[in-house]
């Protein structure tokens, strides 16, 4: 696993926790423990995303980055080993 | 509106191409219980959903299904790279290959193209939520069947993640159904369709 992949996995894990809490909150509105955990995960995620985007380019197209950085390989379905 | 994130919901990294597995797994792209049908079902049904929790749930789960569609596309793409004509013929991938080369096309494993007849949007929240509960179980069974046929740990890892999501979505839809029936006539849930009938 490359360093980029390892960091992206950390981001995916954090995003997953946030997403799981988000859909839980659809049917458990404002449940305090889930809200608290979601907030904590979002803070941790922001740090990881900033680190990733500084090093490897934007994860979303609203990132203040150049179009060439957005277009850069690998795309999510690509295997880096093939490049 | 939607925003794209340049990542998969769960990583897909398959070392060994295998066109036989690709032929099986394409069914979850465009087959009868696949992720394309799931996302279209939920994202279409939400317009007539009566309660804010149900609108949110259908939007969120429908959106997640689009992420799953992308994961299935990535799995099939990675399973079909660097193939020789001999590998394609030997593994039964030739029937798909002749029409699509190694492009990703929404069809079932048996080659039936995707059709909207796989899904329903009935304009009745009880009916639609039951459709969705059934859809999640059908997809879960399909993933169980894929796991019976696939012995590559790289493939099974991503498929197990997707299988587990079906179980979680089933749980959420069950809660949504309860939220809906709590607001209806408990002696006859069907007396009044909150998506259509006027109070």
CSV table of N, CA, C and O in Angstrom, one decimal, chain A residues 1 5 8-9 11-12 15-16 19-20 22-24 26-29 58-61 69-72 74-79 81-82, chain B residues 3-9 11-14 53 56-57 60-61 63-64 70 74 77-78 81-82 161 165 168-169 172 175-176 178-179:
chain,number,residue,atom,x,y,z
A,1,UNK,N,0.8,-1.2,0.0
A,1,UNK,CA,0.0,0.0,0.0
A,1,UNK,C,0.9,1.2,0.0
A,1,UNK,O,1.8,1.4,0.8
A,5,UNK,N,-2.4,5.8,-0.5
A,5,UNK,CA,-3.5,4.9,-0.2
A,5,UNK,C,-3.8,4.7,1.3
A,5,UNK,O,-4.9,4.7,1.7
A,8,UNK,N,-5.6,7.8,2.4
A,8,UNK,CA,-7.0,7.8,1.9
A,8,UNK,C,-7.8,6.8,2.6
A,8,UNK,O,-9.0,7.0,2.8
A,9,UNK,N,-7.2,5.7,3.1
A,9,UNK,CA,-8.0,4.7,3.9
A,9,UNK,C,-8.4,5.3,5.2
A,9,UNK,O,-9.5,5.1,5.7
A,11,UNK,N,-8.9,8.4,5.8
A,11,UNK,CA,-10.0,9.4,5.4
A,11,UNK,C,-11.3,8.6,5.2
A,11,UNK,O,-12.4,9.0,5.7
A,12,UNK,N,-11.3,7.5,4.5
A,12,UNK,CA,-12.5,6.7,4.2
A,12,UNK,C,-13.1,6.2,5.4
A,12,UNK,O,-14.3,6.2,5.6
A,15,UNK,N,-14.8,9.2,7.2
A,15,UNK,CA,-16.0,9.5,6.4
A,15,UNK,C,-17.1,8.5,6.6
A,15,UNK,O,-18.3,8.8,6.7
A,16,UNK,N,-16.7,7.2,6.7
A,16,UNK,CA,-17.6,6.2,6.9
A,16,UNK,C,-18.3,6.3,8.2
A,16,UNK,O,-19.6,6.2,8.3
A,19,UNK,N,-20.7,9.1,8.0
A,19,UNK,CA,-21.9,8.8,7.2
A,19,UNK,C,-22.9,7.9,7.9
A,19,UNK,O,-24.1,8.0,7.9
A,20,UNK,N,-22.3,6.9,8.6
A,20,UNK,CA,-23.1,5.9,9.4
A,20,UNK,C,-23.9,6.7,10.5
A,20,UNK,O,-25.1,6.4,10.7
A,22,UNK,N,-24.7,9.8,10.3
A,22,UNK,CA,-25.7,10.7,9.6
A,22,UNK,C,-27.0,9.9,9.2
A,22,UNK,O,-28.0,10.4,9.5
A,23,UNK,N,-26.8,8.7,8.7
A,23,UNK,CA,-28.1,8.0,8.3
A,23,UNK,C,-28.8,7.5,9.6
A,23,UNK,O,-30.0,7.3,9.6
A,24,UNK,N,-28.0,7.2,10.6
A,24,UNK,CA,-28.6,6.8,11.9
A,24,UNK,C,-29.5,8.0,12.4
A,24,UNK,O,-30.6,7.8,12.9
A,26,UNK,N,-31.0,10.1,10.7
A,26,UNK,CA,-32.3,10.3,10.0
A,26,UNK,C,-33.5,9.7,10.7
A,26,UNK,O,-34.6,10.2,10.6
A,27,UNK,N,-33.3,8.7,11.5
A,27,UNK,CA,-34.4,8.1,12.2
A,27,UNK,C,-34.2,8.2,13.7
A,27,UNK,O,-35.1,7.7,14.5
A,28,UNK,N,-33.1,8.8,14.2
A,28,UNK,CA,-33.0,9.1,15.6
A,28,UNK,C,-32.6,10.6,15.7
A,28,UNK,O,-31.4,10.9,16.1
A,29,UNK,N,-33.5,11.5,15.5
A,29,UNK,CA,-33.2,12.9,15.3
A,29,UNK,C,-32.6,13.5,16.5
A,29,UNK,O,-33.1,13.3,17.6
A,58,UNK,N,-6.9,17.7,-5.0
A,58,UNK,CA,-8.3,17.9,-4.4
A,58,UNK,C,-9.0,16.5,-4.3
A,58,UNK,O,-9.0,15.7,-5.2
A,59,UNK,N,-9.8,16.4,-3.3
A,59,UNK,CA,-10.8,15.3,-3.1
A,59,UNK,C,-12.1,15.7,-3.6
A,59,UNK,O,-12.9,14.8,-4.0
A,60,UNK,N,-12.5,17.0,-3.6
A,60,UNK,CA,-13.7,17.4,-4.1
A,60,UNK,C,-13.5,18.6,-5.0
A,60,UNK,O,-12.4,19.2,-5.0
A,61,UNK,N,-14.4,18.9,-5.9
A,61,UNK,CA,-14.2,19.9,-6.9
A,61,UNK,C,-14.4,21.4,-6.4
A,61,UNK,O,-14.3,22.3,-7.1
A,69,UNK,N,-4.6,19.7,-11.1
A,69,UNK,CA,-4.5,18.8,-9.8
A,69,UNK,C,-5.8,18.0,-9.7
A,69,UNK,O,-5.7,16.8,-9.3
A,70,UNK,N,-6.9,18.5,-10.1
A,70,UNK,CA,-8.2,17.7,-10.0
A,70,UNK,C,-8.1,16.6,-11.0
A,70,UNK,O,-8.6,15.5,-10.7
A,71,UNK,N,-7.6,16.8,-12.2
A,71,UNK,CA,-7.6,15.8,-13.3
A,71,UNK,C,-6.5,14.7,-13.1
A,71,UNK,O,-6.6,13.7,-13.7
A,72,UNK,N,-5.6,15.0,-12.2
A,72,UNK,CA,-4.4,14.1,-12.0
A,72,UNK,C,-4.8,12.7,-11.7
A,72,UNK,O,-5.7,12.4,-10.8
A,74,UNK,N,-4.1,9.0,-9.8
A,74,UNK,CA,-5.1,8.0,-10.1
A,74,UNK,C,-6.6,8.5,-9.8
A,74,UNK,O,-6.8,9.2,-8.8
A,75,UNK,N,-7.5,8.1,-10.6
A,75,UNK,CA,-8.9,8.2,-10.2
A,75,UNK,C,-9.3,7.1,-9.4
A,75,UNK,O,-8.6,6.1,-9.2
A,76,UNK,N,-10.5,7.1,-8.7
A,76,UNK,CA,-10.8,6.2,-7.6
A,76,UNK,C,-10.7,4.7,-8.1
A,76,UNK,O,-10.5,3.8,-7.3
A,77,UNK,N,-11.0,4.4,-9.4
A,77,UNK,CA,-11.0,3.0,-9.8
A,77,UNK,C,-9.6,2.6,-10.3
A,77,UNK,O,-9.5,1.4,-10.6
A,78,UNK,N,-8.7,3.5,-10.4
A,78,UNK,CA,-7.4,3.1,-10.9
A,78,UNK,C,-6.5,2.4,-9.9
A,78,UNK,O,-6.6,2.7,-8.7
A,79,UNK,N,-5.6,1.5,-10.4
A,79,UNK,CA,-4.6,0.9,-9.5
A,79,UNK,C,-3.3,1.6,-9.7
A,79,UNK,O,-2.9,1.7,-10.9
A,81,UNK,N,-0.4,0.8,-9.1
A,81,UNK,CA,0.7,-0.1,-9.6
A,81,UNK,C,0.7,-0.2,-11.2
A,81,UNK,O,1.7,-0.5,-11.7
A,82,UNK,N,-0.4,0.1,-11.8
A,82,UNK,CA,-0.5,0.0,-13.3
A,82,UNK,C,0.1,1.3,-13.9
A,82,UNK,O,0.3,1.3,-15.1
B,3,UNK,N,-22.5,16.6,-5.2
B,3,UNK,CA,-21.0,16.8,-5.3
B,3,UNK,C,-20.3,15.5,-5.4
B,3,UNK,O,-20.6,14.6,-4.7
B,4,UNK,N,-19.2,15.5,-6.2
B,4,UNK,CA,-18.4,14.3,-6.3
B,4,UNK,C,-17.2,14.3,-5.4
B,4,UNK,O,-16.6,15.4,-5.2
B,5,UNK,N,-17.0,13.2,-4.7
B,5,UNK,CA,-15.7,13.0,-4.0
B,5,UNK,C,-14.8,12.0,-4.7
B,5,UNK,O,-15.3,11.0,-5.1
B,6,UNK,N,-13.6,12.5,-4.9
B,6,UNK,CA,-12.7,11.7,-5.7
B,6,UNK,C,-12.1,10.5,-4.9
B,6,UNK,O,-10.9,10.5,-4.6
B,7,UNK,N,-12.9,9.6,-4.5
B,7,UNK,CA,-12.5,8.5,-3.7
B,7,UNK,C,-13.7,7.5,-3.7
B,7,UNK,O,-14.8,7.8,-4.0
B,8,UNK,N,-13.4,6.2,-3.4
B,8,UNK,CA,-14.5,5.2,-3.3
B,8,UNK,C,-14.9,5.2,-1.8
B,8,UNK,O,-14.2,5.5,-0.9
B,9,UNK,N,-16.2,4.8,-1.6
B,9,UNK,CA,-16.6,4.7,-0.2
B,9,UNK,C,-15.8,3.7,0.6
B,9,UNK,O,-15.5,3.9,1.8
B,11,UNK,N,-12.2,1.0,-0.1
B,11,UNK,CA,-11.2,0.8,-1.1
B,11,UNK,C,-11.4,-0.5,-1.9
B,11,UNK,O,-11.8,-1.5,-1.3
B,12,UNK,N,-11.1,-0.4,-3.2
B,12,UNK,CA,-11.1,-1.6,-4.1
B,12,UNK,C,-9.7,-1.7,-4.7
B,12,UNK,O,-9.3,-0.8,-5.4
B,13,UNK,N,-9.0,-2.8,-4.4
B,13,UNK,CA,-7.7,-3.0,-4.9
B,13,UNK,C,-7.5,-4.5,-5.2
B,13,UNK,O,-7.2,-5.3,-4.3
B,14,UNK,N,-7.7,-4.9,-6.4
B,14,UNK,CA,-7.7,-6.3,-6.8
B,14,UNK,C,-6.5,-6.6,-7.6
B,14,UNK,O,-6.2,-6.0,-8.7
B,53,UNK,N,-38.2,12.9,7.7
B,53,UNK,CA,-37.2,11.9,7.9
B,53,UNK,C,-37.1,10.9,6.8
B,53,UNK,O,-36.1,10.4,6.4
B,56,UNK,N,-35.3,12.5,3.8
B,56,UNK,CA,-33.9,12.5,4.1
B,56,UNK,C,-33.3,11.2,3.9
B,56,UNK,O,-32.2,11.0,3.3
B,57,UNK,N,-34.0,10.2,4.5
B,57,UNK,CA,-33.4,8.8,4.4
B,57,UNK,C,-33.3,8.3,3.0
B,57,UNK,O,-32.3,7.7,2.6
B,60,UNK,N,-30.4,10.1,1.3
B,60,UNK,CA,-29.1,9.7,1.8
B,60,UNK,C,-28.8,8.2,1.3
B,60,UNK,O,-27.7,8.0,0.8
B,61,UNK,N,-29.7,7.3,1.4
B,61,UNK,CA,-29.5,5.9,1.1
B,61,UNK,C,-29.3,5.9,-0.5
B,61,UNK,O,-28.4,5.2,-1.0
B,63,UNK,N,-28.2,8.1,-2.4
B,63,UNK,CA,-26.9,8.7,-2.7
B,63,UNK,C,-25.8,7.7,-2.4
B,63,UNK,O,-24.8,7.5,-3.2
B,64,UNK,N,-25.9,7.0,-1.3
B,64,UNK,CA,-24.9,6.0,-0.9
B,64,UNK,C,-24.9,4.9,-2.0
B,64,UNK,O,-23.8,4.4,-2.4
B,70,UNK,N,-20.4,2.8,-8.1
B,70,UNK,CA,-19.1,3.1,-8.5
B,70,UNK,C,-18.1,2.1,-8.0
B,70,UNK,O,-17.1,1.7,-8.7
B,74,UNK,N,-15.7,-0.3,-10.3
B,74,UNK,CA,-14.2,-0.4,-10.1
B,74,UNK,C,-13.8,-1.8,-10.0
B,74,UNK,O,-12.8,-2.2,-10.5
B,77,UNK,N,-14.0,-3.4,-13.5
B,77,UNK,CA,-12.9,-2.8,-14.2
B,77,UNK,C,-11.5,-3.4,-13.9
B,77,UNK,O,-10.8,-3.8,-14.7
B,78,UNK,N,-11.3,-3.5,-12.6
B,78,UNK,CA,-10.0,-4.1,-12.1
B,78,UNK,C,-9.9,-5.6,-12.4
B,78,UNK,O,-8.8,-6.1,-12.7
B,81,UNK,N,-8.7,-6.1,-16.4
B,81,UNK,CA,-7.6,-5.4,-17.1
B,81,UNK,C,-6.6,-6.5,-17.6
B,81,UNK,O,-6.5,-7.6,-17.0
B,82,UNK,N,-5.9,-6.1,-18.6
B,82,UNK,CA,-4.8,-6.9,-19.2
B,82,UNK,C,-5.2,-8.3,-19.6
B,82,UNK,O,-4.4,-9.2,-19.3
B,161,UNK,N,-18.1,-5.7,2.4
B,161,UNK,CA,-18.5,-4.4,2.8
B,161,UNK,C,-19.9,-4.0,2.3
B,161,UNK,O,-20.8,-3.6,3.0
B,165,UNK,N,-23.7,-3.3,4.1
B,165,UNK,CA,-24.5,-2.0,3.9
B,165,UNK,C,-26.0,-2.4,3.7
B,165,UNK,O,-26.9,-1.6,4.0
B,168,UNK,N,-27.6,-2.8,7.0
B,168,UNK,CA,-27.8,-1.5,7.7
B,168,UNK,C,-28.9,-0.8,7.1
B,168,UNK,O,-29.8,-0.2,7.8
B,169,UNK,N,-29.0,-0.7,5.7
B,169,UNK,CA,-30.1,0.0,5.1
B,169,UNK,C,-31.4,-0.7,5.4
B,169,UNK,O,-32.4,0.0,5.6
B,172,UNK,N,-32.5,0.7,8.7
B,172,UNK,CA,-32.9,2.1,8.6
B,172,UNK,C,-34.3,2.2,8.0
B,172,UNK,O,-35.2,2.9,8.4
B,175,UNK,N,-36.9,1.2,10.4
B,175,UNK,CA,-37.2,2.4,11.3
B,175,UNK,C,-38.1,3.4,10.7
B,175,UNK,O,-39.0,4.0,11.3
B,176,UNK,N,-37.8,3.6,9.4
B,176,UNK,CA,-38.6,4.6,8.6
B,176,UNK,C,-40.1,4.2,8.5
B,176,UNK,O,-41.0,5.0,8.6
B,178,UNK,N,-41.6,2.3,10.7
B,178,UNK,CA,-42.2,2.6,12.0
B,178,UNK,C,-42.6,4.0,12.2
B,178,UNK,O,-43.7,4.4,12.7
B,179,UNK,N,-41.7,4.9,11.8
B,179,UNK,CA,-42.0,6.4,11.9
B,179,UNK,C,-43.2,6.7,11.1
B,179,UNK,O,-44.0,7.6,11.5
